[in-house]
Amino acid sequence: QVQLVESGGGLVQAGGSLTLSCAASLRTFNSRAMGWFRRVPGKERESVAAITSNGGNTYYSDSVKGRFTISRDNAKNTVYLQMNSLKPEDTAVYYCAAGQASWPRTYDYWGQGTQVTVSS
């Protein structure tokens, strides 16, 4: 059974930092792109960051560019999201997802999400 388990969420003050982790029980992890998404109640899910299977290319939404960093450790089947200079508008449930291919386009496995709350 495929599982993606996020951790590292929590409450932080504006300007602070958090690092999210996503451990994947996927035999094909090394050949899949990975992505981080977030959702605020009442709003559509937003793509935050993505990384290719070998980690050579990363992509960010304009809202987090320069503040968030996505990375992966293929030896540990884990993808990370380092979040710096957090703002109250970053408050959301954050999800990791496994891409269907090495390049981030579509995703077929999702984690359960971890709450990130940024206080002003």
Coordinates of N, CA and C in Angstrom, one line a residue:
Q1 N 0.8 -1.2 0.0 CA 0.0 0.0 0.0 C 0.9 1.2 0.0
V2 N 0.6 2.1 -0.9 CA 1.4 3.4 -1.0 C 0.9 4.3 0.0
Q3 N 1.9 4.9 0.7 CA 1.6 5.9 1.7 C 2.6 7.1 1.6
L4 N 2.0 8.3 1.7 CA 2.8 9.5 1.8 C 2.4 10.1 3.1
V5 N 3.4 10.3 4.0 CA 3.2 10.8 5.3 C 3.9 12.1 5.6
E6 N 3.2 13.2 5.7 CA 3.7 14.5 5.9 C 3.9 14.7 7.4
S7 N 4.9 15.5 7.8 CA 5.2 15.9 9.2 C 5.9 17.2 9.2
G8 N 5.9 17.8 10.4 CA 6.6 19.1 10.5 C 5.8 20.3 10.6
G9 N 4.5 20.2 10.4 CA 3.6 21.3 10.5 C 3.5 21.8 11.9
G10 N 2.8 23.0 12.1 CA 2.7 23.5 13.4 C 2.3 25.0 13.4
L11 N 2.5 25.6 14.5 CA 2.2 27.0 14.7 C 3.5 27.8 14.8
V12 N 3.6 28.8 14.0 CA 4.8 29.6 14.0 C 4.4 31.1 13.8
Q13 N 5.3 32.0 14.4 CA 5.0 33.4 14.2 C 5.5 33.9 12.8
A14 N 4.9 34.9 12.4 CA 5.3 35.5 11.1 C 6.7 35.8 11.1
G15 N 7.4 35.5 10.0 CA 8.8 35.7 9.9 C 9.6 34.5 10.3
G16 N 9.0 33.5 10.9 CA 9.6 32.3 11.3 C 9.8 31.3 10.2
S17 N 10.3 30.1 10.6 CA 10.6 29.0 9.6 C 10.0 27.7 10.1
L18 N 9.7 26.9 9.1 CA 9.3 25.5 9.3 C 9.9 24.6 8.2
T19 N 10.1 23.4 8.5 CA 10.5 22.4 7.5 C 9.5 21.3 7.5
L20 N 8.9 21.1 6.4 CA 7.9 19.9 6.2 C 8.7 18.8 5.6
S21 N 8.3 17.6 6.0 CA 8.9 16.4 5.4 C 7.8 15.5 4.9
C22 N 8.1 14.7 3.9 CA 7.1 13.8 3.4 C 7.8 12.5 3.1
A23 N 7.5 11.4 3.9 CA 8.1 10.1 3.7 C 7.2 9.3 2.8
A24 N 7.7 8.7 1.8 CA 6.9 8.0 0.8 C 7.3 6.5 0.8
S25 N 6.3 5.7 0.9 CA 6.5 4.2 0.8 C 6.2 3.8 -0.6
L26 N 7.1 4.3 -1.5 CA 6.9 4.1 -3.0 C 8.2 3.4 -3.5
R27 N 8.0 2.3 -4.1 CA 9.2 1.6 -4.7 C 9.8 2.4 -5.9
T28 N 8.9 3.2 -6.5 CA 9.3 4.0 -7.7 C 9.6 5.4 -7.3
F29 N 9.8 5.7 -6.1 CA 10.0 7.1 -5.6 C 11.1 7.8 -6.5
N30 N 12.2 7.1 -6.7 CA 13.3 7.7 -7.4 C 13.0 8.1 -8.8
S31 N 12.0 7.6 -9.4 CA 11.6 7.9 -10.8 C 10.4 8.8 -10.9
R32 N 10.0 9.4 -9.8 CA 8.8 10.2 -9.8 C 9.2 11.6 -9.3
A33 N 8.6 12.6 -10.0 CA 8.6 14.0 -9.5 C 7.8 14.0 -8.2
M34 N 8.0 15.0 -7.4 CA 7.3 15.2 -6.2 C 6.8 16.6 -6.1
G35 N 5.7 16.8 -5.4 CA 5.2 18.2 -5.3 C 4.6 18.5 -4.0
W36 N 4.6 19.7 -3.6 CA 3.9 20.2 -2.4 C 2.8 21.1 -2.8
F37 N 1.6 20.9 -2.2 CA 0.5 21.7 -2.5 C -0.1 22.3 -1.1
R38 N -1.0 23.2 -1.2 CA -1.6 23.7 0.0 C -3.1 24.1 -0.3
R39 N -3.9 24.0 0.8 CA -5.3 24.3 0.6 C -5.8 25.1 1.8
V40 N -6.4 26.2 1.5 CA -7.1 27.0 2.5 C -8.6 26.7 2.4
P41 N -9.3 26.5 3.5 CA -10.8 26.3 3.4 C -11.5 27.4 2.6
G42 N -12.3 26.9 1.6 CA -13.0 27.8 0.8 C -12.3 28.3 -0.5
K43 N -11.0 27.8 -0.6 CA -10.2 28.2 -1.8 C -9.7 26.9 -2.5
E44 N -9.3 27.1 -3.7 CA -8.8 25.9 -4.5 C -7.4 25.6 -4.0
R45 N -7.1 24.3 -4.2 CA -5.8 23.8 -3.9 C -4.7 24.6 -4.8
E46 N -3.6 24.9 -4.1 CA -2.6 25.7 -4.8 C -1.3 24.8 -4.9
S47 N -0.7 24.8 -6.1 CA 0.6 24.2 -6.2 C 1.6 25.1 -5.6
V48 N 2.5 24.6 -4.7 CA 3.5 25.5 -4.1 C 4.8 25.2 -4.6
A49 N 5.2 24.0 -4.8 CA 6.6 23.7 -5.3 C 6.6 22.3 -5.9
A50 N 7.5 22.0 -6.7 CA 7.7 20.7 -7.3 C 9.2 20.5 -7.6
I51 N 9.5 19.2 -7.7 CA 10.9 18.9 -8.0 C 10.9 17.6 -8.9
T52 N 11.8 17.6 -9.8 CA 11.9 16.4 -10.7 C 12.5 15.2 -10.0
S53 N 12.5 14.1 -10.6 CA 12.8 12.8 -9.9 C 14.3 12.8 -9.4
N54 N 15.2 13.4 -10.2 CA 16.6 13.5 -9.8 C 17.0 14.7 -9.0
G55 N 16.0 15.5 -8.7 CA 16.2 16.8 -8.0 C 16.9 17.9 -8.7
G56 N 17.1 17.7 -10.0 CA 17.8 18.7 -10.8 C 17.1 19.9 -11.2
N57 N 15.8 19.8 -11.1 CA 14.9 21.0 -11.4 C 13.9 21.2 -10.4
T58 N 13.7 22.4 -10.0 CA 12.6 22.8 -9.0 C 11.8 23.9 -9.6
Y59 N 10.6 24.0 -9.1 CA 9.6 24.9 -9.5 C 8.8 25.5 -8.3
Y60 N 8.5 26.7 -8.4 CA 7.8 27.4 -7.3 C 6.7 28.3 -7.8
S61 N 5.7 28.4 -6.9 CA 4.7 29.4 -7.2 C 5.2 30.8 -6.9
D62 N 4.7 31.8 -7.6 CA 5.2 33.1 -7.4 C 5.0 33.6 -5.9
S63 N 4.0 33.0 -5.2 CA 3.7 33.4 -3.9 C 4.8 33.0 -2.9
V64 N 5.6 31.9 -3.2 CA 6.5 31.4 -2.3 C 8.0 31.5 -2.8
K65 N 8.1 31.9 -4.0 CA 9.5 31.9 -4.6 C 10.4 32.8 -3.8
G66 N 11.6 32.3 -3.5 CA 12.5 33.1 -2.7 C 12.4 32.8 -1.3
R67 N 11.3 32.2 -0.8 CA 11.1 31.9 0.6 C 11.1 30.5 0.9
F68 N 10.6 29.7 0.0 CA 10.5 28.2 0.2 C 11.5 27.5 -0.7
T69 N 12.0 26.3 -0.2 CA 12.9 25.5 -0.9 C 12.4 24.1 -0.9
I70 N 12.3 23.4 -2.0 CA 11.9 22.0 -2.1 C 13.2 21.2 -2.3
S71 N 13.3 20.1 -1.7 CA 14.5 19.2 -1.9 C 14.0 17.8 -1.7
R72 N 14.9 16.9 -2.0 CA 14.5 15.5 -1.8 C 15.8 14.7 -1.5
D73 N 15.6 13.6 -0.8 CA 16.6 12.6 -0.5 C 16.1 11.2 -1.0
N74 N 16.6 10.8 -2.2 CA 16.1 9.6 -2.8 C 16.5 8.4 -2.0
A75 N 17.6 8.5 -1.3 CA 18.0 7.3 -0.5 C 17.0 7.1 0.7
K76 N 16.3 8.2 1.1 CA 15.4 8.1 2.2 C 13.9 8.1 1.8
N77 N 13.7 8.2 0.5 CA 12.3 8.3 -0.1 C 11.6 9.4 0.6
T78 N 12.3 10.6 0.7 CA 11.7 11.7 1.4 C 11.9 13.0 0.6
V79 N 10.8 13.8 0.7 CA 10.9 15.1 0.1 C 10.6 16.1 1.2
Y80 N 11.3 17.3 1.0 CA 11.2 18.3 2.1 C 10.7 19.6 1.5
L81 N 10.2 20.4 2.4 CA 9.8 21.8 2.0 C 10.3 22.7 3.1
Q82 N 11.4 23.4 2.9 CA 11.9 24.4 3.8 C 11.2 25.7 3.6
M83 N 10.5 26.2 4.6 CA 9.7 27.4 4.5 C 10.3 28.5 5.4
N84 N 10.8 29.6 4.8 CA 11.3 30.7 5.6 C 10.5 31.9 5.4
S85 N 10.7 32.9 6.3 CA 10.0 34.2 6.2 C 8.5 34.0 6.0
L86 N 8.0 33.1 6.9 CA 6.6 32.8 6.8 C 5.6 34.0 7.0
K87 N 4.5 34.0 6.3 CA 3.5 35.0 6.4 C 2.2 34.4 6.8
P88 N 1.3 35.2 7.4 CA 0.0 34.7 7.8 C -0.7 34.1 6.6
E89 N -0.5 34.6 5.4 CA -1.2 34.1 4.3 C -0.7 32.7 3.8
D90 N 0.4 32.2 4.4 CA 0.9 30.9 4.2 C 0.1 29.8 5.0
T91 N -0.7 30.3 5.9 CA -1.5 29.4 6.7 C -2.4 28.5 5.8
A92 N -2.3 27.2 5.9 CA -3.0 26.2 5.1 C -2.7 24.8 5.5
V93 N -3.4 23.9 5.0 CA -3.0 22.5 5.1 C -2.1 22.2 3.9
Y94 N -0.9 21.6 4.2 CA 0.1 21.3 3.2 C 0.1 19.8 2.9
Y95 N 0.1 19.5 1.6 CA 0.1 18.1 1.1 C 1.3 17.9 0.2
C96 N 1.8 16.7 0.4 CA 2.8 16.3 -0.7 C 2.1 15.3 -1.6
A97 N 2.6 15.2 -2.8 CA 2.1 14.3 -3.8 C 3.2 13.8 -4.7
A98 N 2.9 12.5 -5.1 CA 3.9 11.9 -6.0 C 3.4 12.0 -7.4
G99 N 4.3 12.4 -8.3 CA 4.0 12.5 -9.7 C 4.0 11.2 -10.4
Q100 N 3.3 11.2 -11.5 CA 3.2 10.0 -12.3 C 4.4 9.7 -13.2
A101 N 5.3 10.7 -13.3 CA 6.4 10.6 -14.1 C 7.6 11.4 -13.5
S102 N 8.7 11.4 -14.2 CA 9.9 12.0 -13.6 C 9.8 13.6 -13.6
W103 N 8.9 14.1 -14.5 CA 8.8 15.5 -14.6 C 7.4 15.9 -14.0
P104 N 7.3 16.9 -13.2 CA 6.1 17.2 -12.5 C 5.0 17.8 -13.4
R105 N 4.0 17.0 -13.6 CA 2.8 17.4 -14.3 C 1.5 16.9 -13.6
T106 N 1.3 15.6 -13.6 CA 0.1 15.0 -12.9 C 0.6 14.2 -11.7
Y107 N -0.3 14.1 -10.8 CA 0.1 13.4 -9.5 C -1.0 12.3 -9.2
D108 N -0.5 11.2 -8.7 CA -1.5 10.1 -8.5 C -1.5 9.6 -7.0
Y109 N -0.6 10.0 -6.2 CA -0.7 9.7 -4.8 C -0.5 10.9 -3.9
W110 N -1.3 11.0 -2.9 CA -1.3 12.2 -2.0 C -1.2 11.8 -0.6
G111 N -0.6 12.7 0.2 CA -0.6 12.5 1.6 C -1.8 13.0 2.3
Q112 N -1.9 12.9 3.6 CA -3.1 13.3 4.3 C -3.1 14.7 4.7
G113 N -1.9 15.4 4.6 CA -1.8 16.8 4.9 C -1.3 17.1 6.3
T114 N -0.7 18.2 6.4 CA -0.2 18.7 7.7 C -0.5 20.2 7.8
Q115 N -1.0 20.6 9.0 CA -1.5 22.0 9.1 C -0.3 22.9 9.4
V116 N -0.3 24.0 8.7 CA 0.7 25.1 9.0 C -0.1 26.3 9.4
T117 N 0.2 26.9 10.5 CA -0.5 28.1 11.0 C 0.5 29.2 11.3
V118 N 0.4 30.3 10.6 CA 1.3 31.4 10.8 C 0.6 32.6 11.5
S119 N 1.0 32.9 12.7 CA 0.3 34.0 13.4 C 1.0 35.3 13.2
S120 N 0.2 36.3 13.2 CA 0.7 37.7 12.9 C 1.2 38.4 14.1

